[in-house]
mmCIF file of C-alpha atoms in Angstrom:
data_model
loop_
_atom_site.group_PDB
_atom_site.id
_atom_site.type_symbol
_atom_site.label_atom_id
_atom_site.label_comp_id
_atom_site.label_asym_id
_atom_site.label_seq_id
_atom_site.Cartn_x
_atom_site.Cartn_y
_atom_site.Cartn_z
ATOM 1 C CA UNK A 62 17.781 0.653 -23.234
ATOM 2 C CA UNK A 63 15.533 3.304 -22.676
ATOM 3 C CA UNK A 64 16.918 6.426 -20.827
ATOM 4 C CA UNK A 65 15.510 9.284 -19.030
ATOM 5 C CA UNK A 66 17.453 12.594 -17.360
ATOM 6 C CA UNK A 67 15.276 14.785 -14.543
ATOM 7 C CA UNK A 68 16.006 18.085 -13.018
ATOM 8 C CA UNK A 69 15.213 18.444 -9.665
ATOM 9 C CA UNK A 70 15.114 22.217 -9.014
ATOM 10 C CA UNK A 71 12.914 22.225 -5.737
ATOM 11 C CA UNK A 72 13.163 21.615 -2.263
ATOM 12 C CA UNK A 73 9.585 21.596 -0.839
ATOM 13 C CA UNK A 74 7.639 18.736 0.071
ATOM 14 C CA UNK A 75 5.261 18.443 -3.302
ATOM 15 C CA UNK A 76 7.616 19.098 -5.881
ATOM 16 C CA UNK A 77 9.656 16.051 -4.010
ATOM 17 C CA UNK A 78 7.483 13.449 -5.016
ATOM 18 C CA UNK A 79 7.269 13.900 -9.002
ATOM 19 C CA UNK A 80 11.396 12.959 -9.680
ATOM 20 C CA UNK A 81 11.469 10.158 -7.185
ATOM 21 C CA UNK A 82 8.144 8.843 -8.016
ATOM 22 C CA UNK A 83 9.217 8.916 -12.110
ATOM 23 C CA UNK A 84 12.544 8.149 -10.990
ATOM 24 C CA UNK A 85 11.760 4.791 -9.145
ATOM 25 C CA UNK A 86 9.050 3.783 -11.949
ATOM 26 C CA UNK A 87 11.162 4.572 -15.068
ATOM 27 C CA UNK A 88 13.702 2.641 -13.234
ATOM 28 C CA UNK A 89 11.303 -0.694 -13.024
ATOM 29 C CA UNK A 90 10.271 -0.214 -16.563
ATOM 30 C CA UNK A 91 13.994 -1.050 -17.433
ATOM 31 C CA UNK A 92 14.829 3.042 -18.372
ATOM 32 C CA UNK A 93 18.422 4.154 -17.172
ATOM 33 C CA UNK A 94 17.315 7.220 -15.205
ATOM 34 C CA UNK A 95 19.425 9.875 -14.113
ATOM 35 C CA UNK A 96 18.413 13.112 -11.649
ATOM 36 C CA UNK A 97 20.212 15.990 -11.676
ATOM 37 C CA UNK A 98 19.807 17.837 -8.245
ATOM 38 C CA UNK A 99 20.398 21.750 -8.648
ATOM 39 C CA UNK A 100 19.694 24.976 -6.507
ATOM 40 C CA UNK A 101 16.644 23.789 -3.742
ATOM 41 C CA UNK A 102 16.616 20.436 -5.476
ATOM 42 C CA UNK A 103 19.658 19.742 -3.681
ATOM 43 C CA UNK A 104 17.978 19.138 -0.355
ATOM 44 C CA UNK A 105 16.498 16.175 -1.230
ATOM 45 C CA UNK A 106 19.953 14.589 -1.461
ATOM 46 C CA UNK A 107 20.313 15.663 2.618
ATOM 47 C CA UNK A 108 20.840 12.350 4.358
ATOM 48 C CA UNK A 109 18.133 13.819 6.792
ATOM 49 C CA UNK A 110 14.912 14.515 5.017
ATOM 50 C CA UNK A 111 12.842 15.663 7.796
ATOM 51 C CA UNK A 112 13.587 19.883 6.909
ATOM 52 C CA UNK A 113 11.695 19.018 3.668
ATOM 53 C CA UNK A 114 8.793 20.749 4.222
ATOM 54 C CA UNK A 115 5.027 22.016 2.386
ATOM 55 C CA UNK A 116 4.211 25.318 3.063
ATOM 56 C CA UNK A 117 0.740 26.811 2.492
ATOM 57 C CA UNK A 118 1.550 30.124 1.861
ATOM 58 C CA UNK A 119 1.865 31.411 -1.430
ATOM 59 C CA UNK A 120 0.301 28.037 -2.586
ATOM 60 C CA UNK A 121 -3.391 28.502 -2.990
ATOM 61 C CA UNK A 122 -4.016 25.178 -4.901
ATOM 62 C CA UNK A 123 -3.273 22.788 -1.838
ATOM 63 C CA UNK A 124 -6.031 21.942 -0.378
ATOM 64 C CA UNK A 125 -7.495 22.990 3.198
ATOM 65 C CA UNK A 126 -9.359 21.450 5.672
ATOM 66 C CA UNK A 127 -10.885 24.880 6.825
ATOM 67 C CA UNK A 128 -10.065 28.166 4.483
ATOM 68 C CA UNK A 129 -7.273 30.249 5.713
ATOM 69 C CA UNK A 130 -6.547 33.088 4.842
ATOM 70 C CA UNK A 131 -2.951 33.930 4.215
ATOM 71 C CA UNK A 132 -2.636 36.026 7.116
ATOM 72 C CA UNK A 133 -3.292 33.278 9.384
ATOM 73 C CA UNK A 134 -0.901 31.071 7.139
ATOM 74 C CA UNK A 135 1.764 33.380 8.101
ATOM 75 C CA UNK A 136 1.852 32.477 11.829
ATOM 76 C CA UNK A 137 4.823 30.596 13.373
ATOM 77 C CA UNK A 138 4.987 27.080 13.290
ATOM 78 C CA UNK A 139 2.229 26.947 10.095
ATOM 79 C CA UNK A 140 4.559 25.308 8.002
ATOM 80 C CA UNK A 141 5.353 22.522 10.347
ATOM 81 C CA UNK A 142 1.368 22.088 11.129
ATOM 82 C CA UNK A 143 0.980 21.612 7.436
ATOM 83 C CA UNK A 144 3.863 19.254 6.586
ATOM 84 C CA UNK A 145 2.567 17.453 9.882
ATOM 85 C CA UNK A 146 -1.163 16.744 8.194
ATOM 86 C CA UNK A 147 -0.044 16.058 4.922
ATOM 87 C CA UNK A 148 2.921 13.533 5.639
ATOM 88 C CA UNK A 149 -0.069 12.382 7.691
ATOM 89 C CA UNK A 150 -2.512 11.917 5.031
ATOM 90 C CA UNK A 151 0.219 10.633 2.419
ATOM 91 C CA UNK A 152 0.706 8.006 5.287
ATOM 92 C CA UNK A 153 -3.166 7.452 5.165
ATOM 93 C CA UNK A 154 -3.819 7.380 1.820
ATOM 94 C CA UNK A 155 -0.770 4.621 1.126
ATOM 95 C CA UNK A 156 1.490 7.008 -0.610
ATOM 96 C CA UNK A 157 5.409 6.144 0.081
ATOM 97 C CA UNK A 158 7.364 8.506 2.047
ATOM 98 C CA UNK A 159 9.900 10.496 0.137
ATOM 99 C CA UNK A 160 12.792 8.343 2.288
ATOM 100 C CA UNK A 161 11.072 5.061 0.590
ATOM 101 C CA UNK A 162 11.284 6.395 -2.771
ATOM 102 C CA UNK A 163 14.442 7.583 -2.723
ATOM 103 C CA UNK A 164 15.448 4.228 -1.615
ATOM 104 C CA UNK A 165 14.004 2.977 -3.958
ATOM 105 C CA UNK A 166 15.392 4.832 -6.594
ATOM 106 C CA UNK A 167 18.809 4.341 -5.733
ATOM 107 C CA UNK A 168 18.270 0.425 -5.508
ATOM 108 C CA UNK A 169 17.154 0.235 -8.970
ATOM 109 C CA UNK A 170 19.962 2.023 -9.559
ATOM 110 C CA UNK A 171 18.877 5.892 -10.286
ATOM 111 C CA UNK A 172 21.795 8.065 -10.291
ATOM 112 C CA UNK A 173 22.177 11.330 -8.112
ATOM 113 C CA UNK A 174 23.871 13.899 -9.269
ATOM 114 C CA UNK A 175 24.815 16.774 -7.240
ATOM 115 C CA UNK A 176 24.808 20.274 -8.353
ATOM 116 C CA UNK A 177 28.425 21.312 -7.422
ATOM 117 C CA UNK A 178 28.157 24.660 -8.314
ATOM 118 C CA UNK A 179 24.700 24.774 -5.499
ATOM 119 C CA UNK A 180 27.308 23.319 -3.045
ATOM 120 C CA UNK A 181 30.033 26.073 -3.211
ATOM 121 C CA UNK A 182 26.990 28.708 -3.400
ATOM 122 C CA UNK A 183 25.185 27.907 -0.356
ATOM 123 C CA UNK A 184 28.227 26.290 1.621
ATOM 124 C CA UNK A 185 27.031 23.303 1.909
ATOM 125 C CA UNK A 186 28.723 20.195 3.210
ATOM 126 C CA UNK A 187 29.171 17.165 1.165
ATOM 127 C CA UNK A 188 28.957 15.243 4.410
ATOM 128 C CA UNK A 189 25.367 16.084 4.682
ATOM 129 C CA UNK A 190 24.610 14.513 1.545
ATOM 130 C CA UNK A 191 23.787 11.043 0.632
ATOM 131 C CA UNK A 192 27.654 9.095 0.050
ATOM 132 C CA UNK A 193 25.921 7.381 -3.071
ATOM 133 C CA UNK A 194 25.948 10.310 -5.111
ATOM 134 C CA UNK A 195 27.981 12.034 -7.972
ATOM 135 C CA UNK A 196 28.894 15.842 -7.684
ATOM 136 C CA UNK A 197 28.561 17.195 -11.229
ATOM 137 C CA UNK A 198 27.735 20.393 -13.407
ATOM 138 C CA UNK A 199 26.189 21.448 -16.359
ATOM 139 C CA UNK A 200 28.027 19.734 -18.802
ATOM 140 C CA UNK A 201 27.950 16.428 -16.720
ATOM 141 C CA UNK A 202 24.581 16.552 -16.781
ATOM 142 C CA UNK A 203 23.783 17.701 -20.823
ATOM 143 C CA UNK A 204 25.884 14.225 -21.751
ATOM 144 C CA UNK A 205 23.859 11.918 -20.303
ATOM 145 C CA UNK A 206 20.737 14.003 -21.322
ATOM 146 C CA UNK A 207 21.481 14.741 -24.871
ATOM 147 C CA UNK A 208 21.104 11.399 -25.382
ATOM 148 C CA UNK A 209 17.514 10.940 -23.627
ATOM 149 C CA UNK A 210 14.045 10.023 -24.395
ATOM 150 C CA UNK A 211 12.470 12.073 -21.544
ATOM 151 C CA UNK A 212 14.110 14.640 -20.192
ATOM 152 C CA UNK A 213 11.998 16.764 -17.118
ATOM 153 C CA UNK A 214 12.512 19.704 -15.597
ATOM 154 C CA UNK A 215 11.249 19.647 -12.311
ATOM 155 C CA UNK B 149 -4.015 -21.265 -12.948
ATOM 156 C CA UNK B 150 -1.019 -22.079 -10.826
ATOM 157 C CA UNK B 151 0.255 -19.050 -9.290
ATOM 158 C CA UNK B 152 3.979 -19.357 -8.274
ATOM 159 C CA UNK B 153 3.986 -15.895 -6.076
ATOM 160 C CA UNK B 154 1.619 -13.624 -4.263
ATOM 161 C CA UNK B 155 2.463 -9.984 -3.848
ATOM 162 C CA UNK B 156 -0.244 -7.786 -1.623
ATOM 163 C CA UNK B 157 -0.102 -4.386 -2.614
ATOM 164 C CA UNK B 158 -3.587 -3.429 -0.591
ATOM 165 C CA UNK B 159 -3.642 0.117 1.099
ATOM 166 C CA UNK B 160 -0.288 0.966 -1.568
ATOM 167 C CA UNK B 161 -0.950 4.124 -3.710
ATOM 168 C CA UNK B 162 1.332 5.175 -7.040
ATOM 169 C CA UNK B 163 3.744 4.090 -7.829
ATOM 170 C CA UNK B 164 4.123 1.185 -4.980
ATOM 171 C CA UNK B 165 2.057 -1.616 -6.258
ATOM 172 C CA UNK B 166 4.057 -1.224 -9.721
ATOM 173 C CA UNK B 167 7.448 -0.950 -7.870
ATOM 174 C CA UNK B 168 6.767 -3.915 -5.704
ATOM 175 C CA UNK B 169 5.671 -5.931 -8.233
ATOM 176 C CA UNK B 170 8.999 -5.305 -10.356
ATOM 177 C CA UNK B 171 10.655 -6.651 -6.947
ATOM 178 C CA UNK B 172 8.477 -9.090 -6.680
ATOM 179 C CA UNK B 173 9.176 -10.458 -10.459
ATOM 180 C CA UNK B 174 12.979 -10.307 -9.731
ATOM 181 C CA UNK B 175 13.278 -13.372 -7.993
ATOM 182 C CA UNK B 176 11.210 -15.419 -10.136
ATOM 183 C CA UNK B 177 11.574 -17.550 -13.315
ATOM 184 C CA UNK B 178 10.746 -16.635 -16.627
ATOM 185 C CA UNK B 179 7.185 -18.337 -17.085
ATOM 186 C CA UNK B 180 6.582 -18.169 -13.294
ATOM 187 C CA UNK B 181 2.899 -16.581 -12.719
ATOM 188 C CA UNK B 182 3.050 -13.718 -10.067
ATOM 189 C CA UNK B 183 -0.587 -12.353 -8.502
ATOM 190 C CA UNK B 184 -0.882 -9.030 -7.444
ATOM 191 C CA UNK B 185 -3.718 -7.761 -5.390
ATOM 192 C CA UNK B 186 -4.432 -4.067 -5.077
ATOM 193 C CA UNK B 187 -7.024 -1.680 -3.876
ATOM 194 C CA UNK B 188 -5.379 1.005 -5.710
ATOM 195 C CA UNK B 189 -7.860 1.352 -8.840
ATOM 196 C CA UNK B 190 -4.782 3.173 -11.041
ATOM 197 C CA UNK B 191 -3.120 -0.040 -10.514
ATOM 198 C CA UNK B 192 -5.745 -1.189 -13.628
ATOM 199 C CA UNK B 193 -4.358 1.049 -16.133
ATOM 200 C CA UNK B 194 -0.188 1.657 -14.688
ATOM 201 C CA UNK B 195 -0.118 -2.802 -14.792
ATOM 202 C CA UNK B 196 -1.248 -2.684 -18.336
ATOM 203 C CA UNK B 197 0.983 -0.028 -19.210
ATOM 204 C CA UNK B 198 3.817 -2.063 -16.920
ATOM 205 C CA UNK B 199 3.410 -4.818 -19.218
ATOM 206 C CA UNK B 200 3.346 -3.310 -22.015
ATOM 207 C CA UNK B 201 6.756 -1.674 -21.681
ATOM 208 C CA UNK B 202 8.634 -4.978 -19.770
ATOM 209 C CA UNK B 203 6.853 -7.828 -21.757
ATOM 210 C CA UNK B 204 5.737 -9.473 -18.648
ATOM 211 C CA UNK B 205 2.676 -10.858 -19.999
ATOM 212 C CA UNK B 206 -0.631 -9.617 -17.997
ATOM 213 C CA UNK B 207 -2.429 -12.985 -18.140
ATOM 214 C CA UNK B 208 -5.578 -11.261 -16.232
ATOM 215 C CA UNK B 209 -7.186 -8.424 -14.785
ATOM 216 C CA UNK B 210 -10.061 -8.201 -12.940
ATOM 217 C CA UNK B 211 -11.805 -6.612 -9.766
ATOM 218 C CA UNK B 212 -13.778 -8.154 -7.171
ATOM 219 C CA UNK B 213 -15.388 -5.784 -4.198
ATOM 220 C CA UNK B 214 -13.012 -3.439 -4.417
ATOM 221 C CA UNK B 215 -10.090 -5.426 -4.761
ATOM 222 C CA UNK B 216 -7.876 -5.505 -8.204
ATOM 223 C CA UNK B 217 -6.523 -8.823 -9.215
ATOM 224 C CA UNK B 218 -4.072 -9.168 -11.875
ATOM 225 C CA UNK B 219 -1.904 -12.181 -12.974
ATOM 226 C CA UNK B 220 1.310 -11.570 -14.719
ATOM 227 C CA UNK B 221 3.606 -14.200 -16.300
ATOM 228 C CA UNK B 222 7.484 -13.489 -15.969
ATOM 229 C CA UNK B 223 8.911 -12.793 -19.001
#
């Protein structure tokens, strides 16, 4: 069998979609697929994904229905306008919602991993994670992937 | 052609029709012909590449007004 080992380094909106759209679609192409969630990657284990958010600023690739300039990007509430319009035009445009893919994932059997060491640095909870999920380091994560055929960093 | 199954995957963008379709394949019999209609023209190339990589034969695809028809026989 096939096998394939991501890291998931992010926690914004965009950089959600590439692990748990290879993820679920490795998975259906019979690959054993394992993500490693580290540093803001960990957020997207959250049972609750609505705090994953796009931001504009800083990010002058994403597209705009008007220019704006960063100044204006800036403003309070900004961030939640744009996560607004683009889970809007994912919705639109047919694209699953990261809460559908991540189902997804885990029913074709993608394994989590949690960065443990991200846990104890931030204080998180592991009640606000998913319960599916394994709580791993470094090491944990090297065994599965030293024996890979794609191996991501994203 | 007898088709056993019909999945519709119109309005679904990447990776969704190829995700359903593996669903829809799971709970059928090997030799069992599934049709998938999408309006998601990467669908052509990502159901090739599909059944290339799970041997699910892709008996036919083809596109009429905008829709993408593709018959695949269960492996």
């Amino acid at each position: 069998m096939k096998k394939m080992a991501i890291i998931a380094t992010k926690g914004t909106l965009d950089m959600a979609y590439p692990p748990f759209i290879l993820g679920s679609t490795a998975a259906a192409l019979g690959y054993e697929v394992q993500i490693f969630f580290t540093f803001y990657g960990l957020q997207l284990l959250r049972k609750d994904l609505s705090d994953v958010k796009i931001s504009p600023l800083a990010n002058p690739a994403m597209p705009m229905p008007i220019p704006m300039p960063v100044m204006v990007q800036m403003l309070p509430g900004m961030e939640t306008m744009a996560t607004m319009m683009m889970k809007d035009k994912l919705k639109k445009k047919g694209v699953a919602s990261l809460e559908e893919l991540r189902s997804l994932c885990l029913e074709a059997d993608v394994k989590f991993i949690a960065c443990q060491m991200t846990v104890d640095l931030f204080d998180f909870k592991k009640s606000d994670f998913l319960e599916n999920i394994e709580f791993g380091g470094a090491a944990t994560f090297l065994e599965f992937a030293g024996d890979t055929d794609i191996c991501l960093f994203v | 052609m007898q088709v056993d199954k019909e999945l519709d995957a119109r309005g679904m963008n990447c990776p969704l029709p190829i995700l359903k379709t593996k669903k829809s394949l799971a709970d059928m019999t090997s030799g069992q012909v599934l049709k998938v209609v999408s309006t998601d023209c990467g669908s052509v190339k990502d159901m090739q590449a599909f059944s290339n990589q799970t041997g699910n034969e892709l008996l036919s695809s083809t596109e009429a007004s905008g829709e993408y028809i593709f018959l695949l026989k269960k492996k």
